[in-house]
PDB file of C-alpha atoms in Angstrom:
ATOM      1  CA  MET A 598     -88.106  20.076  63.127  1.00  0.00           C
ATOM      2  CA  ASN A 599     -88.287  16.278  62.789  1.00  0.00           C
ATOM      3  CA  ASN A 600     -88.192  14.253  59.549  1.00  0.00           C
ATOM      4  CA  THR A 601     -91.987  13.881  59.480  1.00  0.00           C
ATOM      5  CA  ALA A 602     -92.368  17.636  59.000  1.00  0.00           C
ATOM      6  CA  LEU A 603     -90.241  17.353  55.858  1.00  0.00           C
ATOM      7  CA  LEU A 604     -92.611  14.907  54.160  1.00  0.00           C
ATOM      8  CA  THR A 605     -94.226  16.205  50.990  1.00  0.00           C
ATOM      9  CA  ALA A 606     -97.725  15.796  49.618  1.00  0.00           C
ATOM     10  CA  LYS A 607     -96.434  13.282  47.068  1.00  0.00           C
ATOM     11  CA  GLU A 608     -95.143  11.013  49.851  1.00  0.00           C
ATOM     12  CA  ILE A 609     -98.438  10.754  51.730  1.00  0.00           C
ATOM     13  CA  MET A 610    -101.092  11.152  49.024  1.00  0.00           C
ATOM     14  CA  THR A 611    -103.337   8.419  47.736  1.00  0.00           C
ATOM     15  CA  LYS A 612    -102.362   7.940  44.105  1.00  0.00           C
ATOM     16  CA  ASP A 613    -105.296   5.871  42.850  1.00  0.00           C
ATOM     17  CA  VAL A 614    -108.078   8.431  42.641  1.00  0.00           C
ATOM     18  CA  LEU A 615    -111.363   7.836  40.865  1.00  0.00           C
ATOM     19  CA  MET A 616    -112.098  10.823  38.660  1.00  0.00           C
ATOM     20  CA  ALA A 617    -115.089  12.051  36.713  1.00  0.00           C
ATOM     21  CA  TYR A 618    -114.848  13.723  33.318  1.00  0.00           C
ATOM     22  CA  GLU A 619    -116.512  17.089  32.806  1.00  0.00           C
ATOM     23  CA  GLY A 620    -118.286  15.875  29.649  1.00  0.00           C
ATOM     24  CA  TRP A 621    -120.031  12.916  31.286  1.00  0.00           C
ATOM     25  CA  SER A 622    -123.794  13.068  31.612  1.00  0.00           C
ATOM     26  CA  VAL A 623    -125.315  13.457  35.065  1.00  0.00           C
ATOM     27  CA  LYS A 624    -126.808   9.987  34.592  1.00  0.00           C
ATOM     28  CA  ARG A 625    -123.382   8.456  33.899  1.00  0.00           C
ATOM     29  CA  LEU A 626    -121.963  10.240  36.954  1.00  0.00           C
ATOM     30  CA  SER A 627    -124.743   8.829  39.156  1.00  0.00           C
ATOM     31  CA  THR A 628    -123.987   5.314  37.908  1.00  0.00           C
ATOM     32  CA  PHE A 629    -120.250   5.915  38.503  1.00  0.00           C
ATOM     33  CA  PHE A 630    -120.892   6.983  42.127  1.00  0.00           C
ATOM     34  CA  ILE A 631    -123.145   3.992  42.819  1.00  0.00           C
ATOM     35  CA  LYS A 632    -120.856   1.447  41.140  1.00  0.00           C
ATOM     36  CA  ASN A 633    -117.794   2.680  43.041  1.00  0.00           C
ATOM     37  CA  LYS A 634    -119.630   3.394  46.315  1.00  0.00           C
ATOM     38  CA  ILE A 635    -118.327   6.951  46.464  1.00  0.00           C
ATOM     39  CA  SER A 636    -120.015  10.269  47.137  1.00  0.00           C
ATOM     40  CA  GLY A 637    -117.714  12.634  45.290  1.00  0.00           C
ATOM     41  CA  ALA A 638    -114.859  12.909  42.827  1.00  0.00           C
ATOM     42  CA  PRO A 639    -112.510  15.410  41.263  1.00  0.00           C
ATOM     43  CA  VAL A 640    -113.541  16.471  37.777  1.00  0.00           C
ATOM     44  CA  ILE A 641    -111.009  16.538  34.990  1.00  0.00           C
ATOM     45  CA  ALA A 642    -111.054  17.871  31.442  1.00  0.00           C
ATOM     46  CA  SER A 643    -110.080  15.827  28.392  1.00  0.00           C
ATOM     47  CA  ASP A 644    -106.471  16.980  28.870  1.00  0.00           C
ATOM     48  CA  HIS A 645    -106.590  15.581  32.449  1.00  0.00           C
ATOM     49  CA  SER A 646    -106.354  19.032  34.042  1.00  0.00           C
ATOM     50  CA  LEU A 647    -108.322  19.463  37.251  1.00  0.00           C
ATOM     51  CA  VAL A 648    -111.384  21.646  36.610  1.00  0.00           C
ATOM     52  CA  GLY A 649    -113.703  21.012  39.551  1.00  0.00           C
ATOM     53  CA  VAL A 650    -115.188  18.684  42.090  1.00  0.00           C
ATOM     54  CA  VAL A 651    -118.593  17.013  42.059  1.00  0.00           C
ATOM     55  CA  THR A 652    -120.495  15.359  44.885  1.00  0.00           C
ATOM     56  CA  ALA A 653    -123.689  13.452  45.499  1.00  0.00           C
ATOM     57  CA  THR A 654    -125.082  16.696  46.939  1.00  0.00           C
ATOM     58  CA  ASP A 655    -124.591  18.335  43.533  1.00  0.00           C
ATOM     59  CA  LEU A 656    -126.631  15.511  41.973  1.00  0.00           C
ATOM     60  CA  VAL A 657    -129.407  15.855  44.550  1.00  0.00           C
ATOM     61  CA  ASN A 658    -129.498  19.621  44.001  1.00  0.00           C
ATOM     62  CA  PHE A 659    -129.719  19.090  40.233  1.00  0.00           C
ATOM     63  CA  GLU A 660    -132.540  16.561  40.563  1.00  0.00           C
ATOM     64  CA  GLY A 661    -134.423  18.987  42.801  1.00  0.00           C
ATOM     65  CA  LYS A 662    -134.507  21.675  40.120  1.00  0.00           C
ATOM     66  CA  SER A 663    -137.699  22.433  38.233  1.00  0.00           C
ATOM     67  CA  ASP A 664    -138.115  21.493  34.572  1.00  0.00           C
ATOM     68  CA  THR A 665    -137.730  25.185  33.704  1.00  0.00           C
ATOM     69  CA  GLU A 666    -134.416  25.410  35.589  1.00  0.00           C
ATOM     70  CA  LYS A 667    -133.173  22.184  33.974  1.00  0.00           C
ATOM     71  CA  SER A 668    -134.273  23.523  30.613  1.00  0.00           C
ATOM     72  CA  GLN A 669    -132.173  26.668  31.164  1.00  0.00           C
ATOM     73  CA  ILE A 670    -129.102  24.572  32.061  1.00  0.00           C
ATOM     74  CA  LEU A 671    -129.585  22.509  28.909  1.00  0.00           C
ATOM     75  CA  LYS A 672    -130.066  25.665  26.832  1.00  0.00           C
ATOM     76  CA  ASP A 673    -126.710  26.920  28.114  1.00  0.00           C
ATOM     77  CA  ILE A 674    -125.085  23.598  27.197  1.00  0.00           C
ATOM     78  CA  TYR A 675    -126.532  23.528  23.685  1.00  0.00           C
ATOM     79  CA  ASP A 676    -125.654  27.196  23.085  1.00  0.00           C
ATOM     80  CA  GLU A 677    -122.104  26.840  24.383  1.00  0.00           C
ATOM     81  CA  PHE A 678    -121.060  23.406  23.126  1.00  0.00           C
ATOM     82  CA  VAL A 679    -123.326  22.575  20.204  1.00  0.00           C
ATOM     83  CA  GLY A 680    -123.947  26.058  18.865  1.00  0.00           C
ATOM     84  CA  MET A 681    -127.662  25.365  18.539  1.00  0.00           C
ATOM     85  CA  ASN A 682    -130.448  27.525  19.856  1.00  0.00           C
ATOM     86  CA  TYR A 683    -133.646  25.515  20.385  1.00  0.00           C
ATOM     87  CA  ASP A 684    -137.129  26.887  21.086  1.00  0.00           C
ATOM     88  CA  GLU A 685    -138.620  26.676  24.570  1.00  0.00           C
ATOM     89  CA  LYS A 686    -140.910  23.709  23.743  1.00  0.00           C
ATOM     90  CA  THR A 687    -137.972  21.617  22.474  1.00  0.00           C
ATOM     91  CA  MET A 688    -135.855  22.562  25.493  1.00  0.00           C
ATOM     92  CA  LEU A 689    -138.642  21.559  27.903  1.00  0.00           C
ATOM     93  CA  SER A 690    -138.946  18.153  26.203  1.00  0.00           C
ATOM     94  CA  LEU A 691    -135.158  17.720  26.434  1.00  0.00           C
ATOM     95  CA  SER A 692    -135.289  18.610  30.131  1.00  0.00           C
ATOM     96  CA  ALA A 693    -137.441  15.514  30.738  1.00  0.00           C
ATOM     97  CA  LYS A 694    -134.240  13.562  30.099  1.00  0.00           C
ATOM     98  CA  ALA A 695    -131.989  16.166  31.682  1.00  0.00           C
ATOM     99  CA  ASP A 696    -129.916  13.555  33.520  1.00  0.00           C
ATOM    100  CA  GLU A 697    -128.896  12.187  30.098  1.00  0.00           C
ATOM    101  CA  ASN A 698    -128.416  15.571  28.434  1.00  0.00           C
ATOM    102  CA  CYS A 699    -126.821  17.649  31.198  1.00  0.00           C
ATOM    103  CA  THR A 700    -123.068  17.362  31.696  1.00  0.00           C
ATOM    104  CA  VAL A 701    -121.000  17.189  34.865  1.00  0.00           C
ATOM    105  CA  ASN A 702    -119.395  20.588  34.208  1.00  0.00           C
ATOM    106  CA  LYS A 703    -122.816  22.224  34.687  1.00  0.00           C
ATOM    107  CA  VAL A 704    -123.410  20.722  38.155  1.00  0.00           C
ATOM    108  CA  MET A 705    -119.857  20.578  39.579  1.00  0.00           C
ATOM    109  CA  THR A 706    -118.179  23.095  41.830  1.00  0.00           C
ATOM    110  CA  PRO A 707    -115.499  24.745  39.709  1.00  0.00           C
ATOM    111  CA  LYS A 708    -113.527  26.063  42.686  1.00  0.00           C
ATOM    112  CA  VAL A 709    -111.032  23.416  43.738  1.00  0.00           C
ATOM    113  CA  VAL A 710    -108.437  23.614  46.462  1.00  0.00           C
ATOM    114  CA  GLN A 711    -105.300  21.999  45.147  1.00  0.00           C
ATOM    115  CA  ILE A 712    -101.638  21.815  46.020  1.00  0.00           C
ATOM    116  CA  ASP A 713     -98.477  20.809  44.255  1.00  0.00           C
ATOM    117  CA  GLU A 714     -96.822  17.440  44.928  1.00  0.00           C
ATOM    118  CA  ASP A 715     -93.829  19.181  46.551  1.00  0.00           C
ATOM    119  CA  THR A 716     -95.887  20.958  49.235  1.00  0.00           C
ATOM    120  CA  LEU A 717     -94.728  20.123  52.783  1.00  0.00           C
ATOM    121  CA  ILE A 718     -97.353  18.379  54.916  1.00  0.00           C
ATOM    122  CA  VAL A 719     -97.358  21.205  57.451  1.00  0.00           C
ATOM    123  CA  ASP A 720     -98.505  23.491  54.617  1.00  0.00           C
ATOM    124  CA  VAL A 721    -101.011  20.864  53.460  1.00  0.00           C
ATOM    125  CA  ALA A 722    -102.504  20.819  56.972  1.00  0.00           C
ATOM    126  CA  LYS A 723    -102.663  24.626  57.125  1.00  0.00           C
ATOM    127  CA  THR A 724    -104.370  24.830  53.734  1.00  0.00           C
ATOM    128  CA  MET A 725    -106.912  22.165  54.689  1.00  0.00           C
ATOM    129  CA  LEU A 726    -107.704  23.900  57.990  1.00  0.00           C
ATOM    130  CA  GLU A 727    -107.925  27.384  56.470  1.00  0.00           C
ATOM    131  CA  SER A 728    -110.158  26.127  53.645  1.00  0.00           C
ATOM    132  CA  GLY A 729    -112.346  23.997  55.929  1.00  0.00           C
ATOM    133  CA  ILE A 730    -111.907  20.890  53.774  1.00  0.00           C
ATOM    134  CA  ARG A 731    -111.349  17.207  54.525  1.00  0.00           C
ATOM    135  CA  ARG A 732    -109.550  16.350  51.314  1.00  0.00           C
ATOM    136  CA  ILE A 733    -107.237  18.232  49.025  1.00  0.00           C
ATOM    137  CA  PHE A 734    -106.245  17.444  45.475  1.00  0.00           C
ATOM    138  CA  VAL A 735    -102.595  17.041  44.584  1.00  0.00           C
ATOM    139  CA  THR A 736    -101.346  18.072  41.150  1.00  0.00           C
ATOM    140  CA  LYS A 737     -98.136  18.120  39.178  1.00  0.00           C
ATOM    141  CA  ASN A 738     -98.046  20.827  36.517  1.00  0.00           C
ATOM    142  CA  GLY A 739    -101.840  21.192  36.842  1.00  0.00           C
ATOM    143  CA  ILE A 740    -102.513  17.477  36.214  1.00  0.00           C
ATOM    144  CA  MET A 741    -104.174  15.370  38.929  1.00  0.00           C
ATOM    145  CA  SER A 742    -101.719  13.025  40.627  1.00  0.00           C
ATOM    146  CA  GLY A 743    -103.435  12.194  43.919  1.00  0.00           C
ATOM    147  CA  VAL A 744    -105.524  13.219  46.887  1.00  0.00           C
ATOM    148  CA  ILE A 745    -104.787  13.767  50.561  1.00  0.00           C
ATOM    149  CA  SER A 746    -107.610  13.189  53.010  1.00  0.00           C
ATOM    150  CA  THR A 747    -107.790  13.670  56.747  1.00  0.00           C
ATOM    151  CA  ASN A 748    -107.105   9.915  56.955  1.00  0.00           C
ATOM    152  CA  ASN A 749    -103.764  10.385  55.196  1.00  0.00           C
ATOM    153  CA  MET A 750    -102.889  13.167  57.620  1.00  0.00           C
ATOM    154  CA  LEU A 751    -103.932  11.103  60.656  1.00  0.00           C
ATOM    155  CA  LYS A 752    -101.712   8.217  59.517  1.00  0.00           C
ATOM    156  CA  VAL A 753     -98.727  10.558  59.514  1.00  0.00           C
ATOM    157  CA  VAL A 754     -99.600  11.923  62.952  1.00  0.00           C
ATOM    158  CA  SER A 755    -100.062   8.393  64.342  1.00  0.00           C
ATOM    159  CA  GLN A 756     -96.507   7.529  63.299  1.00  0.00           C
ATOM    160  CA  LEU A 757     -94.978  10.364  65.331  1.00  0.00           C
ATOM    161  CA  SER A 758     -93.126   9.186  68.401  1.00  0.00           C
TER     162      SER A 758
END
């Protein structure tokens, strides 16, 4: 076993990761993606814990929903977070501005593959392959600390002699 195999996730991860907050509106998320020229981001809660991942595909899927489907998503949001139960007519009018009223946590994928900073890169590679993913989120005590992409892994491989 050479020294490269003993590298940990923390040593090869990208530390500066753009993140979205679960309470952002879909409209704000769209602006965030466009401004930063990205197509996806990890989603964090107000306590900075990793709660999901959201992509441009999630936004496209949301925009493709009918007004009735958007209205149901908004109803769930208002019931859960605001404690208000609006009539169908009000919900349909709110759905016209769904991108401003719907939050990221309703369109994100809540299942996230993550690893701890101390994970050896051989285990990182296995997890990525087994999960069929091109990037994996790195956490320390459940808090986002970085991301490892296939690019990070290829850099390590390219330095092998």
